[in-house]
Amino acid sequence: MTPDTPAPGSLRPGGRTARVRDAVLRAAGDLLAERGFASLDLAEVAARADVGKTTVYRRWRTPTGLVADLLVEMAETSLPHANTGTLRGDLLANARLVAKTLTDSRQSRLFKAVIAAATSDDTAAEALRRFYDIRLTEWVPCVEAAIARGEAPPETDARAVLSAVSAPLYYRLLASGDPLDDTTITTAAEAAALAAGAGLFTRPQGQSAR
Amino acid sequence: MTPDTPAPGSLRPGGRTARVRDAVLRAAGDLLAERGFASLDLAEVAARADVGKTTVYRRWRTPTGLVADLLVEMAETSLPHANTGTLRGDLLANARLVAKTLTDSRQSRLFKAVIAAATSDDTAAEALRRFYDIRLTEWVPCVEAAIARGEAPPETDARAVLSAVSAPLYYRLLASGDPLDDTTITTAAEAAALAAGAGLFTRPQGQSAR
């Protein structure tokens, strides 16, 4: 128990609630990055955030609840899509943003912890899916603009194009361990732009592989 | 303690040692697939494999030691590379094999558990890297044959081509949660073949992104 545990209902709306959330999610992110999901403890998060334990338990309930809200916050602060005038340029800007996140020391450990949690926890997996939905949706206009410019066929699946940019970066982070260098970033963007231009992302989902 | 715990040094080489390894790795894989890495317990593995606890502790020492050996066994049983006569055909065969593993109920949970372990454990991460090294090396001749046929430039990085095939499949399994369907499999192979043919995988590592 921390001495500043507030009585239930004592939270004022607005500024203080937002500050409490900021502090709690910052502490949760730090602890996740330091020690991973398995060690995430709500009482420790409350102590580190200097927030009452009761508040944390009442608002977030479980470690998964904290992870889900952390992902909502990370999605809310997603950077706006680029507008470079070419699909290749926009996808390169996207690849650089994703790579910047995944090579940042704190952020990469945080993502690894959340993805690890999602492998065995359905609520975390669902929160992670919503996070990628928001991130991908923000960048869909880049593919729509490319279609309008005639750089890709009208039926192009924007989500598939953007996933193709991120996939090689995540594969290195999580599986092969190969370095996430400039060559990887450029190739990810250019290969996705080339495949989109060739119409490879126009197939309806569920069609048989030939 | 199980009643059949053998005295140290009682193991005979050859057949019995191999049978013990088979049983232990099978049990470890089952438990990983059922409950994930965090719950992997050597005594439980021994009991499930009907092998003496002392044997398991002496030979594998830690849960990570078990995971590392399981990955060695999985790499040893990697399927030989295809030889369809075209890079596109070979990469499609590769994509189908990877997807078959990642959509198999037991195997996909096993991979998720091992990848989750690798996010927070350096020994597991190193074992996972060696596993992908062996898998990728087995398929390098497909890219070399494509180069010999003039389908890709001589400087093509075979490992990068093969990683590009696997990456979209793993991204769906671990991050976006999008279905790993036939369209995804075909597109992963065709996009990698197209990018290889266009010379996108010839850049030396570490070059600046333009």
XYZ file of N, CA and C in Angstrom, chain A residues 51-149:
297
model
N 1.285 6.738 -8.097
C -0.175 6.802 -8.181
C -0.720 5.732 -7.228
N -1.881 5.990 -6.648
C -2.456 5.024 -5.721
C -2.726 3.678 -6.377
N -2.418 2.606 -5.641
C -2.609 1.253 -6.148
C -4.075 1.002 -6.511
N -4.980 1.516 -5.656
C -6.416 1.316 -5.900
C -6.828 1.892 -7.257
N -6.309 3.069 -7.560
C -6.610 3.707 -8.846
C -6.192 2.812 -10.006
N -4.986 2.267 -9.919
C -4.463 1.440 -11.001
C -5.276 0.152 -11.141
N -5.560 -0.500 -9.994
C -6.341 -1.731 -10.066
C -7.751 -1.476 -10.591
N -8.360 -0.338 -10.165
C -9.736 -0.064 -10.574
C -9.814 0.276 -12.063
N -8.839 1.022 -12.554
C -8.926 1.500 -13.929
C -8.395 0.501 -14.950
N -7.309 -0.224 -14.606
C -6.699 -1.106 -15.614
C -6.882 -2.598 -15.303
N -7.209 -2.939 -14.066
C -7.569 -4.289 -13.605
C -6.467 -5.335 -13.701
N -5.855 -5.513 -14.895
C -4.885 -6.594 -15.083
C -3.674 -6.072 -15.870
N -2.559 -6.812 -15.854
C -1.415 -6.431 -16.694
C -1.819 -6.318 -18.166
N -2.704 -7.217 -18.635
C -3.156 -7.149 -20.026
C -3.941 -5.865 -20.286
N -4.725 -5.437 -19.297
C -5.466 -4.185 -19.423
C -4.522 -3.005 -19.602
N -3.416 -3.038 -18.883
C -2.406 -1.985 -19.015
C -1.769 -2.003 -20.407
N -1.427 -3.209 -20.870
C -0.803 -3.336 -22.196
C -1.760 -2.831 -23.275
N -3.033 -3.203 -23.159
C -4.027 -2.780 -24.153
C -4.115 -1.259 -24.191
N -4.136 -0.604 -23.008
C -4.256 0.853 -22.995
C -2.968 1.511 -23.484
N -1.837 0.891 -23.190
C -0.560 1.403 -23.692
C -0.547 1.401 -25.218
N -1.094 0.336 -25.805
C -1.158 0.252 -27.268
C -2.109 1.295 -27.838
N -3.221 1.561 -27.127
C -4.140 2.621 -27.571
C -3.400 3.955 -27.588
N -2.644 4.230 -26.515
C -1.899 5.492 -26.437
C -0.846 5.579 -27.549
N -0.143 4.458 -27.801
C 0.874 4.462 -28.848
C 0.239 4.679 -30.218
N -0.928 4.100 -30.442
C -1.625 4.295 -31.719
C -2.079 5.739 -31.858
N -2.544 6.336 -30.726
C -3.013 7.739 -30.750
C -1.896 8.693 -31.153
N -0.661 8.345 -30.803
C 0.460 9.232 -31.114
C 1.173 8.819 -32.409
N 0.506 7.963 -33.219
C 1.088 7.586 -34.515
C 1.351 8.825 -35.350
N 2.445 8.815 -36.071
C 2.776 9.978 -36.882
C 1.943 9.993 -38.154
N 1.578 11.215 -38.625
C 0.750 11.328 -39.828
C 1.487 10.791 -41.046
N 0.722 10.339 -42.039
C 1.317 9.760 -43.235
C 2.076 10.811 -44.050
N 3.026 10.321 -44.851
C 3.829 11.207 -45.702
C 3.055 11.588 -46.964
N 3.580 12.573 -47.676
C 2.995 12.960 -48.956
C 4.125 13.463 -49.846
N 4.945 12.517 -50.314
C 6.161 12.880 -51.064
C 5.910 13.021 -52.560
N 4.734 12.565 -53.023
C 4.438 12.658 -54.453
C 4.653 11.358 -55.210
N 5.315 10.376 -54.571
C 5.455 9.058 -55.213
C 5.175 7.972 -54.178
N 4.713 6.818 -54.660
C 4.472 5.695 -53.750
C 5.787 5.250 -53.124
N 6.838 5.165 -53.938
C 8.144 4.758 -53.429
C 8.594 5.678 -52.291
N 8.438 6.986 -52.505
C 8.856 7.957 -51.483
C 8.028 7.829 -50.209
N 6.721 7.671 -50.369
C 5.861 7.543 -49.187
C 6.160 6.249 -48.424
N 6.380 5.153 -49.162
C 6.651 3.882 -48.489
C 8.019 3.906 -47.808
N 8.961 4.641 -48.399
C 10.273 4.777 -47.763
C 10.139 5.571 -46.466
N 9.314 6.619 -46.473
C 9.070 7.390 -45.242
C 8.426 6.494 -44.183
N 7.490 5.648 -44.612
C 6.835 4.722 -43.689
C 7.839 3.715 -43.113
N 8.667 3.145 -43.994
C 9.658 2.161 -43.541
C 10.620 2.784 -42.537
N 11.011 4.037 -42.779
C 11.943 4.703 -41.857
C 11.321 4.933 -40.489
N 10.026 5.293 -40.482
C 9.333 5.495 -39.202
C 9.244 4.193 -38.417
N 8.839 3.124 -39.110
C 8.716 1.821 -38.436
C 10.086 1.393 -37.907
N 11.109 1.548 -38.753
C 12.457 1.132 -38.344
C 12.969 1.967 -37.175
N 12.620 3.256 -37.163
C 13.059 4.120 -36.064
C 12.484 3.610 -34.736
N 11.211 3.233 -34.762
C 10.590 2.672 -33.570
C 11.278 1.373 -33.158
N 11.507 0.502 -34.133
C 11.998 -0.842 -33.810
C 13.489 -0.866 -33.480
N 14.219 0.226 -33.774
C 15.636 0.242 -33.412
C 15.890 1.125 -32.194
N 14.859 1.859 -31.741
C 14.989 2.615 -30.498
C 15.089 1.628 -29.332
N 16.021 1.865 -28.454
C 16.302 0.891 -27.394
C 15.064 0.585 -26.539
N 14.397 1.645 -26.037
C 13.226 1.414 -25.189
C 12.059 0.852 -26.002
N 11.788 1.481 -27.164
C 10.621 1.103 -27.966
C 10.738 -0.333 -28.498
N 11.945 -0.736 -28.902
C 12.081 -2.084 -29.448
C 11.830 -3.120 -28.363
N 12.327 -2.852 -27.149
C 12.080 -3.801 -26.055
C 10.611 -3.827 -25.678
N 9.987 -2.639 -25.739
C 8.559 -2.541 -25.443
C 7.737 -3.346 -26.460
N 8.045 -3.188 -27.745
C 7.321 -3.931 -28.779
C 7.529 -5.430 -28.628
N 8.765 -5.827 -28.365
C 9.028 -7.253 -28.172
C 8.207 -7.804 -27.009
N 8.133 -7.032 -25.920
C 7.381 -7.498 -24.745
C 5.898 -7.629 -25.069
N 5.350 -6.656 -25.790
C 3.922 -6.688 -26.122
C 3.620 -7.829 -27.099
N 4.492 -8.012 -28.084
C 4.290 -9.098 -29.044
C 4.431 -10.454 -28.355
N 5.383 -10.556 -27.426
C 5.517 -11.796 -26.654
C 4.240 -12.056 -25.856
N 3.683 -11.018 -25.227
C 2.437 -11.180 -24.471
C 1.310 -11.646 -25.391
N 1.278 -11.086 -26.605
C 0.198 -11.406 -27.545
C 0.263 -12.858 -28.033
N 1.445 -13.493 -27.947
C 1.540 -14.882 -28.408
C 0.782 -15.834 -27.486
N 0.534 -15.425 -26.251
C -0.125 -16.354 -25.320
C -1.351 -15.753 -24.644
N -1.721 -14.526 -25.029
C -2.841 -13.853 -24.363
C -3.735 -13.224 -25.431
N -4.978 -13.719 -25.526
C -5.879 -13.275 -26.588
C -6.236 -11.788 -26.489
N -6.360 -11.279 -25.263
C -6.693 -9.860 -25.102
C -5.548 -8.981 -25.601
N -4.323 -9.368 -25.275
C -3.162 -8.620 -25.765
C -3.062 -8.723 -27.282
N -3.363 -9.909 -27.820
C -3.308 -10.096 -29.282
C -4.337 -9.206 -29.970
N -5.536 -9.111 -29.397
C -6.591 -8.282 -29.967
C -6.197 -6.798 -29.885
N -5.595 -6.388 -28.780
C -5.137 -5.001 -28.634
C -4.040 -4.682 -29.644
N -3.168 -5.655 -29.880
C -2.084 -5.467 -30.844
C -2.653 -5.322 -32.258
N -3.654 -6.138 -32.571
C -4.302 -6.068 -33.886
C -4.940 -4.691 -34.100
N -5.615 -4.180 -33.062
C -6.235 -2.851 -33.176
C -5.173 -1.784 -33.378
N -4.034 -1.932 -32.692
C -2.927 -0.982 -32.855
C -2.464 -0.935 -34.313
N -2.250 -2.115 -34.919
C -1.801 -2.130 -36.320
C -2.893 -1.614 -37.250
N -4.149 -1.879 -36.924
C -5.258 -1.334 -37.705
C -5.174 0.189 -37.783
N -4.980 0.825 -36.631
C -4.933 2.287 -36.582
C -3.719 2.799 -37.342
N -2.553 2.161 -37.101
C -1.326 2.569 -37.791
C -1.466 2.430 -39.312
N -1.992 1.286 -39.750
C -2.118 1.046 -41.190
C -3.139 1.999 -41.801
N -4.249 2.221 -41.117
C -5.310 3.083 -41.635
C -4.795 4.505 -41.882
N -3.943 4.998 -40.975
C -3.376 6.347 -41.114
C -2.609 6.500 -42.432
N -1.994 5.416 -42.915
C -1.153 5.505 -44.109
C -1.853 5.060 -45.396
N -3.098 4.601 -45.297
C -3.834 4.156 -46.484
C -3.910 5.247 -47.571
N -4.079 6.558 -47.199
C -4.160 7.589 -48.242
C -2.946 7.618 -49.186
N -1.790 7.184 -48.721
C -0.612 7.145 -49.604
C -0.837 6.176 -50.761
N -1.441 5.033 -50.470
C -1.697 4.051 -51.524
C -2.835 4.558 -52.418
N -3.834 5.192 -51.802
C -4.948 5.741 -52.599
C -4.442 6.831 -53.558
N -3.515 7.669 -53.090
C -2.942 8.706 -53.958
C -2.145 8.075 -55.094
N -1.437 6.987 -54.780
C -0.657 6.291 -55.820
C -1.581 5.706 -56.880
N -2.716 5.178 -56.451
C -3.711 4.650 -57.401
C -4.216 5.802 -58.285
N -4.510 6.940 -57.650
C -5.005 8.107 -58.399
C -3.966 8.602 -59.411
N -2.694 8.484 -59.079
C -1.622 8.895 -59.998
C -1.320 7.831 -61.050
